[in-house]
Structure formats: C-alpha cells, structure tokens
Short mmCIF file of C-alpha atoms and ligand atoms in Angstrom, two decimals:
data_model
loop_
_atom_site.label_atom_id
_atom_site.label_comp_id
_atom_site.label_asym_id
_atom_site.label_seq_id
_atom_site.Cartn_x
_atom_site.Cartn_y
_atom_site.Cartn_z
CA MET A 13 5.91 25.14 3.76
CA GLN A 14 3.78 22.20 4.96
CA ASN A 15 1.93 21.90 1.47
CA GLN A 16 5.20 21.91 -0.62
CA LEU A 17 4.80 18.27 -1.50
CA PHE A 18 7.03 16.89 -4.19
CA ILE A 19 6.39 13.59 -5.85
CA GLN A 20 8.39 11.52 -8.04
CA ASN A 21 6.61 11.20 -11.11
CA SER A 22 7.13 8.25 -13.25
CA LEU A 23 5.84 9.79 -16.44
CA THR A 24 8.37 12.72 -16.49
CA ARG A 25 11.03 10.72 -14.45
CA LYS A 26 11.36 13.98 -12.28
CA LYS A 27 10.59 14.89 -8.77
CA GLU A 28 7.85 17.45 -9.07
CA LEU A 29 5.75 19.94 -7.14
CA PHE A 30 2.37 18.50 -6.44
CA LYS A 31 -0.39 20.74 -7.79
CA PRO A 32 -3.67 19.22 -7.82
CA ILE A 33 -6.14 19.94 -10.61
CA SER A 34 -8.89 21.19 -8.39
CA GLU A 35 -7.71 22.10 -4.99
CA PRO A 36 -8.49 20.93 -2.36
CA ASN A 37 -9.77 17.91 -4.05
CA VAL A 38 -7.56 15.09 -5.18
CA GLY A 39 -8.41 12.10 -7.25
CA MET A 40 -6.13 8.93 -6.90
CA TYR A 41 -6.57 5.69 -8.52
CA VAL A 42 -4.57 2.61 -7.50
CA CYS A 43 -4.65 -0.80 -9.30
CA GLY A 44 -6.25 -3.25 -7.05
CA PRO A 45 -5.82 -6.98 -6.59
CA THR A 46 -6.73 -9.83 -8.92
CA VAL A 47 -8.88 -11.69 -6.61
CA TYR A 48 -7.95 -15.28 -7.39
CA SER A 49 -5.74 -16.27 -4.52
CA ASP A 50 -4.62 -15.11 -1.24
CA VAL A 51 -2.69 -11.85 -1.51
CA HIS A 52 1.04 -12.17 -0.42
CA LEU A 53 3.21 -9.83 1.54
CA GLY A 54 4.50 -8.37 -1.65
CA ASN A 55 0.87 -7.11 -2.49
CA VAL A 56 0.62 -5.77 0.91
CA ARG A 57 3.62 -3.70 0.41
CA THR A 58 2.05 -1.75 -2.73
CA PHE A 59 -1.13 -1.32 -0.96
CA LEU A 60 0.78 0.16 2.12
CA SER A 61 2.91 2.43 -0.05
CA PHE A 62 -0.37 3.82 -1.37
CA ASP A 63 -2.03 3.98 2.02
CA ILE A 64 0.75 6.42 3.12
CA VAL A 65 0.05 8.43 0.11
CA PHE A 66 -3.52 8.62 0.82
CA ARG A 67 -3.00 9.32 4.58
CA TYR A 68 -0.55 12.09 3.89
CA LEU A 69 -2.52 13.83 1.44
CA LYS A 70 -5.49 13.85 3.88
CA PHE A 71 -3.22 14.71 6.63
CA ILE A 72 -1.79 17.97 4.91
CA GLY A 73 -5.66 19.06 4.11
CA TYR A 74 -6.71 17.57 0.89
CA LYS A 75 -9.91 15.91 0.39
CA VAL A 76 -9.19 12.70 -1.38
CA ARG A 77 -11.27 10.63 -3.58
CA TYR A 78 -9.43 7.28 -3.72
CA VAL A 79 -10.59 4.70 -5.99
CA ARG A 80 -9.09 1.11 -5.84
CA ASN A 81 -10.46 -1.55 -8.04
CA ILE A 82 -11.12 -5.11 -7.76
CA THR A 83 -9.99 -7.19 -10.87
CA ASP A 84 -12.44 -9.90 -11.17
CA VAL A 85 -12.44 -10.72 -14.89
CA GLY A 86 -10.10 -10.44 -17.83
CA HIS A 87 -6.71 -10.85 -16.18
CA LEU A 88 -5.39 -14.03 -18.07
CA VAL A 89 -2.68 -16.38 -16.93
CA GLY A 90 0.47 -15.21 -18.19
CA ASP A 91 -0.71 -11.52 -18.09
CA GLY A 92 -1.22 -11.54 -21.85
CA ASP A 93 -4.04 -11.89 -24.33
CA GLU A 94 -3.99 -15.63 -24.55
CA GLY A 95 -4.93 -18.39 -22.07
CA GLU A 96 -7.33 -18.80 -19.23
CA ASP A 97 -8.90 -16.18 -17.04
CA LYS A 98 -7.11 -16.52 -13.74
CA ILE A 99 -10.38 -16.24 -11.93
CA ALA A 100 -12.11 -18.91 -13.95
CA LYS A 101 -9.16 -21.37 -13.82
CA LYS A 102 -9.40 -21.16 -9.94
CA ALA A 103 -13.07 -21.68 -10.05
CA LYS A 104 -12.53 -24.86 -12.29
CA LEU A 105 -10.02 -26.20 -9.89
CA ASP A 106 -12.14 -25.71 -6.76
CA ASN A 107 -15.40 -26.43 -8.67
CA ILE A 108 -17.26 -23.39 -7.48
CA GLU A 109 -18.57 -20.43 -9.44
CA PRO A 110 -16.05 -17.77 -10.62
CA MET A 111 -18.09 -15.20 -8.51
CA GLU A 112 -17.43 -17.40 -5.38
CA VAL A 113 -13.78 -17.30 -6.07
CA VAL A 114 -14.11 -13.38 -6.33
CA GLN A 115 -16.16 -13.13 -3.17
CA LYS A 116 -13.77 -15.41 -1.20
CA TYR A 117 -10.66 -13.68 -2.17
CA THR A 118 -12.16 -10.22 -1.97
CA ASN A 119 -13.15 -10.94 1.65
CA GLY A 120 -9.59 -12.36 2.19
CA PHE A 121 -8.18 -9.13 0.90
CA HIS A 122 -10.08 -7.01 2.91
CA SER A 123 -9.05 -8.75 6.14
CA VAL A 124 -5.43 -8.59 5.29
CA MET A 125 -5.86 -4.69 4.69
CA ARG A 126 -7.66 -4.39 7.95
CA LEU A 127 -4.72 -6.41 9.76
CA PHE A 128 -2.09 -4.16 8.50
CA ASN A 129 -4.29 -1.04 9.26
CA ILE A 130 -4.48 -0.05 5.61
CA GLN A 131 -7.43 2.31 5.06
CA ASP A 132 -10.48 1.67 2.89
CA PRO A 133 -10.52 3.55 -0.31
CA SER A 134 -13.36 5.88 -1.10
CA ILE A 135 -14.64 3.66 -3.97
CA GLU A 136 -13.79 0.06 -4.77
CA PRO A 137 -15.31 -0.74 -8.08
CA SER A 138 -15.08 -4.03 -9.83
CA ALA A 139 -14.50 -4.81 -13.38
CA THR A 140 -17.45 -7.17 -13.82
CA GLY A 141 -19.62 -4.32 -12.34
CA HIS A 142 -18.52 -2.11 -15.45
CA ILE A 143 -18.90 -4.21 -18.58
CA MET A 144 -21.16 -1.77 -20.26
CA GLU A 145 -18.87 1.25 -19.58
CA GLN A 146 -16.07 -0.97 -21.10
CA ILE A 147 -18.08 -1.71 -24.26
CA GLU A 148 -18.79 2.00 -24.71
CA MET A 149 -15.09 2.75 -24.42
CA ILE A 150 -14.29 0.22 -27.00
CA GLN A 151 -16.78 1.71 -29.31
CA GLU A 152 -15.08 5.19 -28.89
CA ILE A 153 -11.81 3.92 -29.66
CA ILE A 154 -12.89 2.11 -32.65
CA LYS A 155 -14.77 5.33 -33.75
CA ASN A 156 -11.44 7.22 -33.42
CA GLY A 157 -9.72 4.56 -35.66
CA PHE A 158 -7.40 3.02 -32.87
CA ALA A 159 -8.91 -0.40 -32.78
CA TYR A 160 -10.29 -3.00 -35.16
CA GLU A 161 -12.53 -6.13 -35.19
CA SER A 162 -11.24 -9.43 -35.90
CA ASN A 163 -13.14 -12.57 -35.43
CA GLY A 164 -15.31 -11.38 -32.77
CA SER A 165 -12.50 -9.76 -30.75
CA VAL A 166 -11.29 -6.28 -30.79
CA TYR A 167 -7.61 -5.22 -30.72
CA PHE A 168 -6.05 -1.73 -29.98
CA ASP A 169 -3.83 -0.83 -33.04
CA VAL A 170 -0.64 0.00 -31.33
CA LYS A 171 1.12 1.10 -34.57
CA LYS A 172 -1.55 3.34 -35.90
CA TYR A 173 -1.88 5.04 -32.32
CA ASN A 174 1.90 5.52 -32.28
CA ALA A 175 1.94 7.26 -35.67
CA THR A 176 0.13 10.07 -34.09
CA HIS A 177 0.86 9.63 -30.28
CA ASP A 178 3.58 8.18 -28.21
CA TYR A 179 3.12 4.64 -27.15
CA GLY A 180 5.95 4.12 -24.56
CA THR A 181 5.60 7.59 -23.11
CA LEU A 182 5.37 6.02 -19.50
CA SER A 183 7.71 3.09 -19.58
CA GLY A 184 10.31 4.75 -21.78
CA ARG A 185 10.14 2.07 -24.40
CA ASN A 186 10.35 2.90 -27.96
CA ILE A 187 8.20 0.99 -30.39
CA GLU A 188 11.29 -0.22 -32.47
CA ASP A 189 12.55 -2.01 -29.55
CA LEU A 190 9.31 -3.52 -28.69
CA ILE A 191 8.81 -4.89 -32.18
CA SER A 192 12.18 -6.46 -32.27
CA ASN A 193 11.42 -8.04 -28.94
CA THR A 194 8.10 -9.53 -29.85
CA ARG A 195 7.42 -12.80 -31.42
CA GLU A 196 6.39 -12.79 -35.07
CA LEU A 197 2.49 -13.52 -35.61
CA ASP A 198 2.04 -17.11 -36.96
CA GLY A 199 -0.58 -16.15 -39.59
CA GLN A 200 -3.28 -17.82 -37.28
CA SER A 201 -3.49 -14.67 -35.11
CA GLU A 202 -6.33 -12.45 -35.09
CA LYS A 203 -4.15 -9.45 -34.47
CA ARG A 204 -2.65 -7.37 -37.14
CA ASP A 205 0.49 -6.94 -35.19
CA SER A 206 2.03 -8.67 -32.28
CA LEU A 207 2.06 -5.46 -30.35
CA ASP A 208 -1.62 -5.00 -30.50
CA PHE A 209 -3.48 -5.90 -27.13
CA ALA A 210 -7.14 -7.15 -26.68
CA LEU A 211 -9.88 -4.80 -25.67
CA TRP A 212 -12.57 -7.38 -26.28
CA LYS A 213 -12.08 -11.13 -26.43
CA LYS A 214 -14.48 -13.55 -27.94
CA ALA A 215 -15.10 -16.48 -25.35
CA ASP A 216 -14.33 -19.77 -26.71
CA PRO A 217 -16.90 -22.53 -25.72
CA HIS A 218 -15.23 -23.45 -22.44
CA HIS A 219 -14.83 -19.91 -21.23
CA LEU A 220 -16.75 -19.41 -17.98
CA MET A 221 -17.07 -15.54 -17.82
CA ARG A 222 -18.75 -14.05 -20.84
CA TRP A 223 -21.13 -11.04 -21.68
CA ASN A 224 -22.88 -9.95 -24.70
CA SER A 225 -21.13 -7.33 -26.81
CA PRO A 226 -21.69 -5.87 -30.45
CA TRP A 227 -18.78 -8.10 -31.49
CA SER A 228 -19.30 -11.50 -29.71
CA VAL A 229 -20.27 -13.05 -26.43
CA GLY A 230 -16.89 -12.63 -24.54
CA PHE A 231 -15.11 -10.49 -22.04
CA PRO A 232 -13.13 -7.41 -21.68
CA GLY A 233 -9.26 -7.18 -21.91
CA TRP A 234 -7.34 -6.80 -18.48
CA HIS A 235 -6.20 -3.00 -19.11
CA LEU A 236 -9.46 -1.84 -20.03
CA GLU A 237 -11.32 -1.79 -16.57
CA CYS A 238 -8.88 0.61 -15.22
CA SER A 239 -9.23 3.27 -17.94
CA VAL A 240 -12.99 3.03 -17.60
CA MET A 241 -13.41 3.01 -13.83
CA SER A 242 -10.75 5.84 -13.27
CA THR A 243 -12.57 7.85 -15.86
CA LYS A 244 -15.99 7.22 -14.56
CA TYR A 245 -15.14 8.10 -11.01
CA LEU A 246 -12.45 10.60 -11.18
CA GLY A 247 -12.82 12.19 -14.74
CA GLU A 248 -10.93 12.12 -18.02
CA LYS A 249 -7.96 14.02 -16.28
CA PHE A 250 -7.00 13.22 -12.58
CA ASP A 251 -4.12 13.77 -10.19
CA ILE A 252 -2.49 10.63 -9.21
CA HIS A 253 -2.55 6.93 -10.47
CA GLY A 254 -0.53 4.32 -8.59
CA GLY A 255 0.44 0.76 -8.73
CA GLY A 256 3.36 -1.68 -8.61
CA MET A 257 6.33 -1.16 -10.75
CA ASP A 258 5.58 -4.30 -12.45
CA LEU A 259 2.35 -2.84 -13.83
CA LYS A 260 4.02 0.15 -15.40
CA PHE A 261 4.43 -1.99 -18.88
CA PRO A 262 2.19 -3.01 -20.45
CA HIS A 263 -0.74 -2.52 -18.26
CA HIS A 264 -0.40 1.30 -17.58
CA GLU A 265 1.20 2.05 -20.83
CA CYS A 266 -1.95 0.43 -22.32
CA GLU A 267 -4.11 2.38 -20.07
CA ILE A 268 -2.81 5.78 -21.37
CA ALA A 269 -3.22 4.45 -24.92
CA GLN A 270 -7.01 3.67 -24.22
CA ASN A 271 -7.74 6.77 -22.66
CA VAL A 272 -5.97 8.87 -25.28
CA GLY A 273 -7.65 6.80 -27.92
CA SER A 274 -11.10 7.31 -26.57
CA ASN A 275 -10.99 10.90 -25.55
CA GLY A 276 -7.99 12.41 -26.66
CA LYS A 277 -6.55 13.03 -23.14
CA SER A 278 -3.67 11.53 -21.30
CA PRO A 279 -5.55 10.65 -18.02
CA VAL A 280 -3.10 11.29 -15.12
CA ASN A 281 -0.79 14.15 -14.02
CA TYR A 282 1.45 12.23 -11.63
CA TRP A 283 1.97 8.40 -11.98
CA ILE A 284 3.57 6.85 -8.96
CA HIS A 285 5.20 3.42 -8.95
CA GLY A 286 5.89 1.32 -5.80
CA ASN A 287 8.76 -0.92 -5.79
CA MET A 288 8.85 -4.57 -5.29
CA LEU A 289 9.23 -6.76 -1.95
CA THR A 290 11.79 -9.30 -3.02
CA VAL A 291 13.19 -12.67 -1.29
CA ASN A 292 16.99 -13.06 -1.81
CA GLY A 293 16.60 -10.39 -4.52
CA LYS A 294 13.78 -12.09 -6.46
CA LYS A 295 10.38 -10.64 -6.55
CA MET A 296 8.06 -12.05 -4.23
CA SER A 297 5.31 -13.60 -6.42
CA LYS A 298 2.69 -16.44 -6.61
CA SER A 299 4.28 -17.91 -9.53
CA GLU A 300 7.95 -18.19 -7.76
CA ASP A 301 6.31 -19.78 -4.80
CA ASN A 302 8.39 -17.48 -2.63
CA GLY A 303 5.47 -15.61 -0.94
CA PHE A 304 3.92 -16.18 2.17
CA THR A 305 0.53 -14.97 3.26
CA PRO A 306 0.02 -12.39 6.07
CA GLU A 307 -1.26 -15.17 8.26
CA GLU A 308 1.85 -17.26 7.86
CA LEU A 309 3.77 -14.16 8.71
CA VAL A 310 1.90 -13.72 11.95
CA THR A 311 2.05 -17.17 12.99
CA GLY A 312 5.50 -17.88 11.68
CA ASN A 313 4.30 -20.88 9.94
CA HIS A 314 6.40 -20.81 6.84
CA LYS A 315 9.96 -22.21 5.92
CA LEU A 316 11.22 -18.77 5.33
CA LEU A 317 10.13 -17.50 8.88
CA GLU A 318 12.05 -18.00 11.80
CA LYS A 319 9.35 -16.84 13.96
CA GLY A 320 6.05 -15.16 13.86
CA TYR A 321 6.02 -11.12 13.60
CA SER A 322 3.20 -8.78 14.56
CA PRO A 323 1.32 -6.81 11.63
CA MET A 324 2.66 -3.45 12.95
CA THR A 325 6.32 -4.83 13.08
CA VAL A 326 5.96 -5.65 9.48
CA ARG A 327 4.42 -2.32 8.71
CA PHE A 328 7.38 -0.72 10.42
CA PHE A 329 9.69 -2.81 8.50
CA MET A 330 8.28 -1.92 5.19
CA LEU A 331 7.98 1.80 6.04
CA GLN A 332 11.68 1.76 6.99
CA SER A 333 12.46 1.76 3.32
CA HIS A 334 11.22 4.24 0.60
CA TYR A 335 8.34 3.09 -1.50
CA GLY A 336 10.43 3.65 -4.60
CA SER A 337 13.19 1.21 -3.56
CA THR A 338 13.23 -2.59 -3.57
CA LEU A 339 12.79 -4.20 -0.17
CA ASP A 340 14.46 -7.45 0.57
CA PHE A 341 12.69 -9.65 2.97
CA SER A 342 14.91 -10.94 5.89
CA ASN A 343 14.29 -12.38 9.30
CA GLU A 344 17.01 -10.35 10.63
CA ALA A 345 15.59 -6.87 9.26
CA LEU A 346 12.14 -8.05 10.82
CA GLN A 347 13.77 -8.72 14.12
CA ALA A 348 15.42 -5.40 14.05
CA ALA A 349 12.03 -3.78 13.08
CA GLU A 350 10.35 -5.54 15.97
CA LYS A 351 12.90 -3.94 18.29
CA GLY A 352 12.63 -0.51 16.85
CA TYR A 353 8.91 -0.64 16.82
CA LYS A 354 8.89 -1.53 20.49
CA LYS A 355 11.18 1.36 21.14
CA LEU A 356 8.90 3.89 19.47
CA VAL A 357 5.77 2.53 21.40
CA ASN A 358 7.50 2.46 24.67
CA ALA A 359 8.63 6.24 24.16
CA LEU A 360 5.06 7.19 23.29
CA LYS A 361 3.92 5.70 26.48
CA THR A 362 6.64 7.36 28.60
CA LEU A 363 5.63 10.54 26.62
CA LYS A 364 2.07 10.44 28.13
CA LYS A 365 3.49 10.33 31.60
CA LEU A 366 5.99 13.34 31.26
CA LYS A 367 5.33 16.48 33.22
CA PRO A 368 6.12 19.95 32.08
CA SER A 369 8.82 22.00 33.94
CA GLU A 370 9.25 25.84 34.09
CA ASN A 371 12.07 25.92 31.46
CA SER A 372 12.70 24.08 28.31
CA SER A 373 15.86 22.72 26.73
CA VAL A 374 13.66 21.14 24.16
CA HIS A 375 12.22 23.07 21.28
CA VAL A 376 9.73 21.06 18.91
CA THR A 377 9.36 23.31 15.90
CA GLU A 378 12.53 22.18 14.33
CA LEU A 379 11.65 18.50 14.82
CA LYS A 380 8.19 19.16 13.34
CA ASN A 381 9.55 21.00 10.28
CA LYS A 382 11.93 18.07 9.71
CA CYS A 383 8.97 15.64 9.90
CA TYR A 384 6.89 17.51 7.29
CA ALA A 385 10.12 17.95 5.02
CA ALA A 386 10.74 14.12 5.04
CA MET A 387 7.04 13.32 3.89
CA ASN A 388 7.02 16.34 1.51
CA ASP A 389 10.11 14.91 -0.15
CA ASP A 390 8.11 12.21 -2.12
CA PHE A 391 6.65 10.44 1.07
CA ASN A 392 10.05 9.66 2.62
CA THR A 393 9.06 7.40 5.42
CA PRO A 394 12.44 6.10 6.31
CA ILE A 395 13.70 9.69 7.07
CA LEU A 396 10.58 10.56 8.94
CA ILE A 397 11.11 7.44 11.07
CA SER A 398 14.57 8.59 11.87
CA HIS A 399 13.21 11.98 12.82
CA LEU A 400 10.64 10.09 15.11
CA PHE A 401 13.66 8.48 16.83
CA GLU A 402 15.14 11.88 17.55
CA GLY A 403 11.73 12.48 19.28
CA VAL A 404 12.32 9.21 21.21
CA LYS A 405 15.82 10.41 22.27
CA ILE A 406 14.28 13.68 23.68
CA ILE A 407 11.64 11.71 25.25
CA ASN A 408 13.90 9.49 27.08
CA SER A 409 16.22 12.37 28.14
CA ILE A 410 13.20 14.27 29.57
CA HIS A 411 12.17 11.02 31.35
CA ASP A 412 15.75 10.59 33.02
CA GLY A 413 16.08 14.24 33.92
CA SER A 414 18.89 15.18 31.47
CA ALA A 415 16.29 17.46 29.60
CA SER A 416 13.48 19.69 30.48
CA ILE A 417 10.47 20.66 28.61
CA ASN A 418 7.71 23.44 29.34
CA ASP A 419 4.12 23.16 28.75
CA GLU A 420 3.67 24.42 25.29
CA ASN A 421 6.62 22.32 23.83
CA LEU A 422 5.18 19.23 25.64
CA ILE A 423 1.88 19.75 23.98
CA GLY A 424 3.70 20.18 20.74
CA LEU A 425 5.74 17.12 21.21
CA ASN A 426 2.65 14.98 21.98
CA LYS A 427 0.82 16.13 19.00
CA LEU A 428 3.79 15.75 16.60
CA MET A 429 4.54 12.18 17.86
CA ASP A 430 1.03 11.10 17.77
CA GLU A 431 0.26 12.72 14.51
CA PHE A 432 3.13 11.24 12.50
CA THR A 433 3.10 7.81 14.32
CA TYR A 434 -0.62 7.22 14.02
CA ASP A 435 -2.23 9.49 11.47
CA VAL A 436 0.65 9.52 8.85
CA LEU A 437 2.40 6.22 9.31
CA GLY A 438 -0.86 4.57 10.22
CA PHE A 439 0.56 2.51 13.15
CA THR A 440 -1.81 1.53 15.75
CA THR A 441 -1.04 0.79 19.32
CA GLU A 442 -1.07 -3.09 19.18
CA SER A 443 -2.37 -2.67 22.81
CA SER A 444 -5.60 -1.37 21.22
CA SER A 445 -6.32 -5.09 20.44
CA SER A 446 -8.36 -6.54 23.21
CA ASP A 447 -5.31 -8.70 24.34
CA GLY A 448 -3.32 -5.59 24.82
CA ASN A 449 -5.90 -3.68 26.63
CA VAL A 450 -6.09 -6.44 29.18
CA LEU A 451 -2.30 -6.47 29.54
CA ASP A 452 -1.94 -2.80 29.99
CA GLY A 453 -4.66 -2.71 32.50
CA LEU A 454 -3.06 -5.57 34.61
CA MET A 455 0.28 -3.97 34.46
CA GLU A 456 -1.13 -0.81 35.71
CA LEU A 457 -2.70 -2.70 38.54
CA VAL A 458 0.44 -4.39 39.29
CA ILE A 459 2.40 -1.26 39.15
CA ASP A 460 -0.23 0.29 41.78
CA LEU A 461 -0.02 -2.72 44.07
CA ARG A 462 3.88 -2.34 44.13
CA LYS A 463 3.85 1.29 44.93
CA GLN A 464 1.17 0.81 47.50
CA SER A 465 3.35 -2.18 49.13
CA ARG A 466 6.30 -0.09 49.13
CA GLU A 467 4.48 3.07 50.70
CA ASP A 468 3.28 0.70 53.45
CA LYS A 469 6.91 -0.68 53.82
CA ASN A 470 5.52 -4.23 52.98
CA TRP A 471 8.94 -5.31 51.28
CA SER A 472 8.01 -8.87 50.86
CA VAL A 473 5.10 -8.09 48.59
CA SER A 474 7.03 -5.37 46.62
CA ASP A 475 10.07 -7.59 46.15
CA LYS A 476 7.86 -10.57 45.11
CA ILE A 477 6.26 -8.41 42.42
CA ARG A 478 9.65 -7.16 41.18
CA ASP A 479 11.29 -10.72 41.18
CA GLN A 480 8.21 -12.29 39.45
CA LEU A 481 8.13 -9.53 36.68
CA ALA A 482 11.87 -9.92 36.26
CA GLN A 483 11.46 -13.70 35.47
CA LEU A 484 8.72 -12.80 32.81
CA ASN A 485 11.50 -10.18 31.34
CA ILE A 486 9.38 -7.21 32.42
CA LYS A 487 11.26 -4.29 33.50
CA ILE A 488 9.84 -1.31 35.70
CA ASN A 489 11.39 1.95 35.21
CA ASP A 490 10.72 4.35 37.96
CA SER A 491 11.11 8.03 37.92
CA LYS A 492 9.79 11.12 39.42
CA GLU A 493 6.90 11.20 37.13
CA GLY A 494 5.92 7.59 38.14
CA SER A 495 6.72 4.13 36.77
CA THR A 496 6.53 2.60 33.30
CA TRP A 497 7.22 -0.83 32.20
CA ASN A 498 8.59 -2.68 29.12
CA HIS A 499 8.92 -6.15 28.00
CA GLU A 500 12.34 -7.42 26.67
CA GLU A 501 12.70 -10.62 24.91
P1 AMP B 10 -2.07 -8.53 -8.77
O1 AMP B 10 -2.92 -9.13 -7.70
O2 AMP B 10 -1.15 -9.52 -9.23
O3 AMP B 10 -2.76 -7.72 -9.88
O4 AMP B 10 -1.25 -7.30 -7.77
C1 AMP B 10 -1.66 -6.44 -7.18
C2 AMP B 10 -0.70 -5.37 -6.76
O5 AMP B 10 0.31 -6.12 -6.10
C3 AMP B 10 -0.04 -4.77 -8.04
O6 AMP B 10 0.04 -3.36 -7.85
C4 AMP B 10 1.33 -5.35 -8.16
O7 AMP B 10 2.16 -4.35 -8.69
C5 AMP B 10 1.79 -5.47 -6.57
N1 AMP B 10 2.77 -6.63 -6.34
C6 AMP B 10 2.76 -7.94 -6.81
N2 AMP B 10 3.85 -8.37 -6.37
C7 AMP B 10 4.59 -7.64 -5.67
C8 AMP B 10 5.77 -7.52 -4.97
N3 AMP B 10 6.52 -8.59 -4.85
N4 AMP B 10 6.21 -6.47 -4.34
C9 AMP B 10 5.35 -5.37 -4.39
N5 AMP B 10 4.30 -5.29 -5.03
C10 AMP B 10 3.83 -6.27 -5.78
ZN1 ZN B 11 -5.02 -1.30 -13.33
#
C-alpha cells in the first residue's frame, strides 16, 4: 500500500502507477535555473515541488539519483534561436566575465535553496562543463539524418523527424498548427524551416561565450544540454523528468526529439510539470517585473508585500496547493499560512510533552494510512496538510484531557507527525535557527522560574512573569503534563 505511488504523467496525460526501470533505483532529472539573475519566488516554487518529489521517493524507500543542472550557456534572450545569450548580456552590462555572472548567481541560487530547506541534488552538472558531449550528440543526430549544417550552425530538422516520429508528443501540439503559428522565413535565415531549432550556433564576432566545434567556433543550443546531461548521468532511458509547465514547449519537446534523433529512444517514462506561481493571475517572471526575491520576501521590503514572511511560512503557503495547480500570491494567503504553520509547530511542541495513559481513545493507523494515501495520489501535499491538522486536533484534545492515548499510539503519533512534517514536507523547526534555540531555551527558563515561584507561593514573582509575558503576547498554557507557550500576534 505504501508503495502504490501514482503520478500525473504529462506525456500520457494520465495518472499512472509509478514503476521505476530498475527498482529500488530511481533516476530523476529536473531543469535547473539559468544563472543570469537572482531567482524569484516563482522559480522557488518549481524547485520546491521537485524537492517534495525527491523527498517522498526517498521516504518510501527508493534510492534516488537526482540530477538538476545549471544552465550557464545557450539560453538566449527571448528563449529562441536569435539574440544575445542571457549570461553574456548580463556580463557586458556589469562589465565582468560571463563565468563571474554564473558563479555569482549559482551561489545566490544555492543560498536560496538552503533558505527554503530545499535539498541538494545528487549531481548538479553545468552546460559549459559538457560542451564535448553536446558536440558528440549533434554528430549522432546529423549521422541519423535529423539535423543539417548551415553556415557554421547546425539545426534540428523538425519536419524530417516528424515524418517518422511524433514531434509534439509531449505538448500535444500538432505540426500543422505549429506551422501555421510560426513566422515565414525571410530568405536570409539559415534554417530550412521556421520550426527547426538550433543545436549549434556559430558565434558572431561580438559573442563572448564560444567553443571550437567541427562546424564553427560557436556555442550549443539551449535544449541540447538537458538531453546530454540526463543521458550521461541517468542513461538513455530514465524514470522522471521535471520542470516548470512553461518548459514543456519547446524546451522539453525538443529534448525528446534530440534524444530520439540521436539514439532512437524516448528518454523519459514519467514527465512531471509544476505549475506557475502567479501574481494577480499573471505568471511571476523577471520580464514582467512582478517578481520578488526571497530576501525581499523575508524582509518585507517590496511593494507587493505588506510585511516580511519567514521561509517556512512561504513553504507552507506553497505546499497548501497542489504542484499541478497555479498558485496566486497574496498577502492574505501568506498571513493565513503563517497562522496555520504556527499552529502545526505548536502542536508538535505539545506532542513532545504528552504522557501516555492506560487506555487509548485515539488510534493512529487510520491517520497514517490517509497521510500515505495523500502523497501516493500524485504528491498531494494540500490533502496531506489537512490530515496533519487532524493530527493537531488529536494532539490538542489529548492535551486538554478530552481524549486519551496509550503508549503504542503515542509513539506512532510522534513518528507520523515528525516524519510527514519534517522528512516529507521538509519543514524545519524555525527554532533550529540560532535565534529560535535561544528563545526556546529562555522560555523554558522563564517557565521553570514561574513554576518554582508558584510552588514557593511567591505570588509577586509569578504574577510579574505572567503579566510581562502577556504584554509580549506570549501565552502560557498549563496542563497536567506541564506548561507550554505560544506567541500570538
Ligand atoms: P529559468 O531560470 O527561467 O530557466 O527557470 C527556472 C525554473 O523556474 C524553470 O523550471 C521554470 O519553469 C520555473 N519558473 C519560472 N517562472 C516560474 C513561476 N512564475 N512559477 C513557477 N515556476 C517558474
Ligand atoms: Zn532543461
């Protein structure tokens, strides 16, 4: 039961039982960032969605090799085959080396991933580190007749490929519609057809990032790196490929064509696409200027933000929606998430203090099964969170004495709540930051002093503690099992 994982497969448009190629190993590739600017919260959402996939696969016992690349060459402004390289453009603007741009924003990306407790992949290869392999794949595609050289550049021949294969298999687009939607070539173009896409581009004299190849001094096309690096580290066929919905076409469609064009195999069994974070219904993006960086989010220093929110609040906000649905940013939703997350954290603290009784009105197995079922249903984190809140209710009713729990169920409840909150959903106790540890330690001390003063009937001290804590909106909850505290804003 716990291993019956179903995944919404973008390739078949069906929810399918997950069966890895070589159990218990799972190979997963996710398109990483193009490192020419700070990541925004929309990018974070996609990487968080796949963090959940990675965590849950490991949680249910798979050995996962997770490859997430760094795009550091070939992604052109406008996402097509013309124009400047995004990284080189930024390098010119800042008057630094392209590789300085790459380093700076790769470092930034990593610190943002850490901020949100998003786990590192097993391998993080970069496009510039795989130029030789990209040249070799282009040679294979040319040999198989699906690509042609033109004026030092090499293009994938989409119509020729489509004659024997299905270009559009992933995105569901058909080639006639694609033809009618593309511009006519102006006669100056190196391409035979407007649908063709670049595998190698000859560098013009101003182009900063360039390598030798059999065709010209130039640079690889954007889509090629992912075909090459996934094949190199996961094999010609692997289990899962992920990325944001906006990459489905053309990026992922081209990836499939390149793999089939070079080795005859459609590379991926399960394609997973994460949906977009939007602002007032519009995709958050660098070009729309409606994005804010995670730092701005934490400090609240942005026109869209009423205040700052902690990274775990944001994580909670995002996981309250399914990865396959769009999620609209709003201050109200973040404030609700802040409250919800605190409630969960407080209940987890209370849980640690509960003592078992002889009898149990609470049984944990059913709740546990529901938690697994939610995640097995295409990683349904919002449903999982609603089950964890059933757990919160149970904890609070044991705490206030209206329910009881025996030893075995208490152990089970602890395990269940901890595993799904921390291992699967990847929350950290924010008190694990140094500030939080100090605060928790201080509060424990204050609670002890209060207890001592009450036992000593030193009412002036105990009243003073109570009143001053009340002024700070800190409430102490007393029960048979001891005292807990929470901070209400
Ligand atoms: P990029 O650096 O532009 O290649 O994007 C990195 C990842 O972030 C890709 O998987 C995109 O699909 C994803 N992404 C970009 N914008 C958003 C957004 N508003 N919401 C969710 N994911 C996004
Ligand atoms: Zn990619």
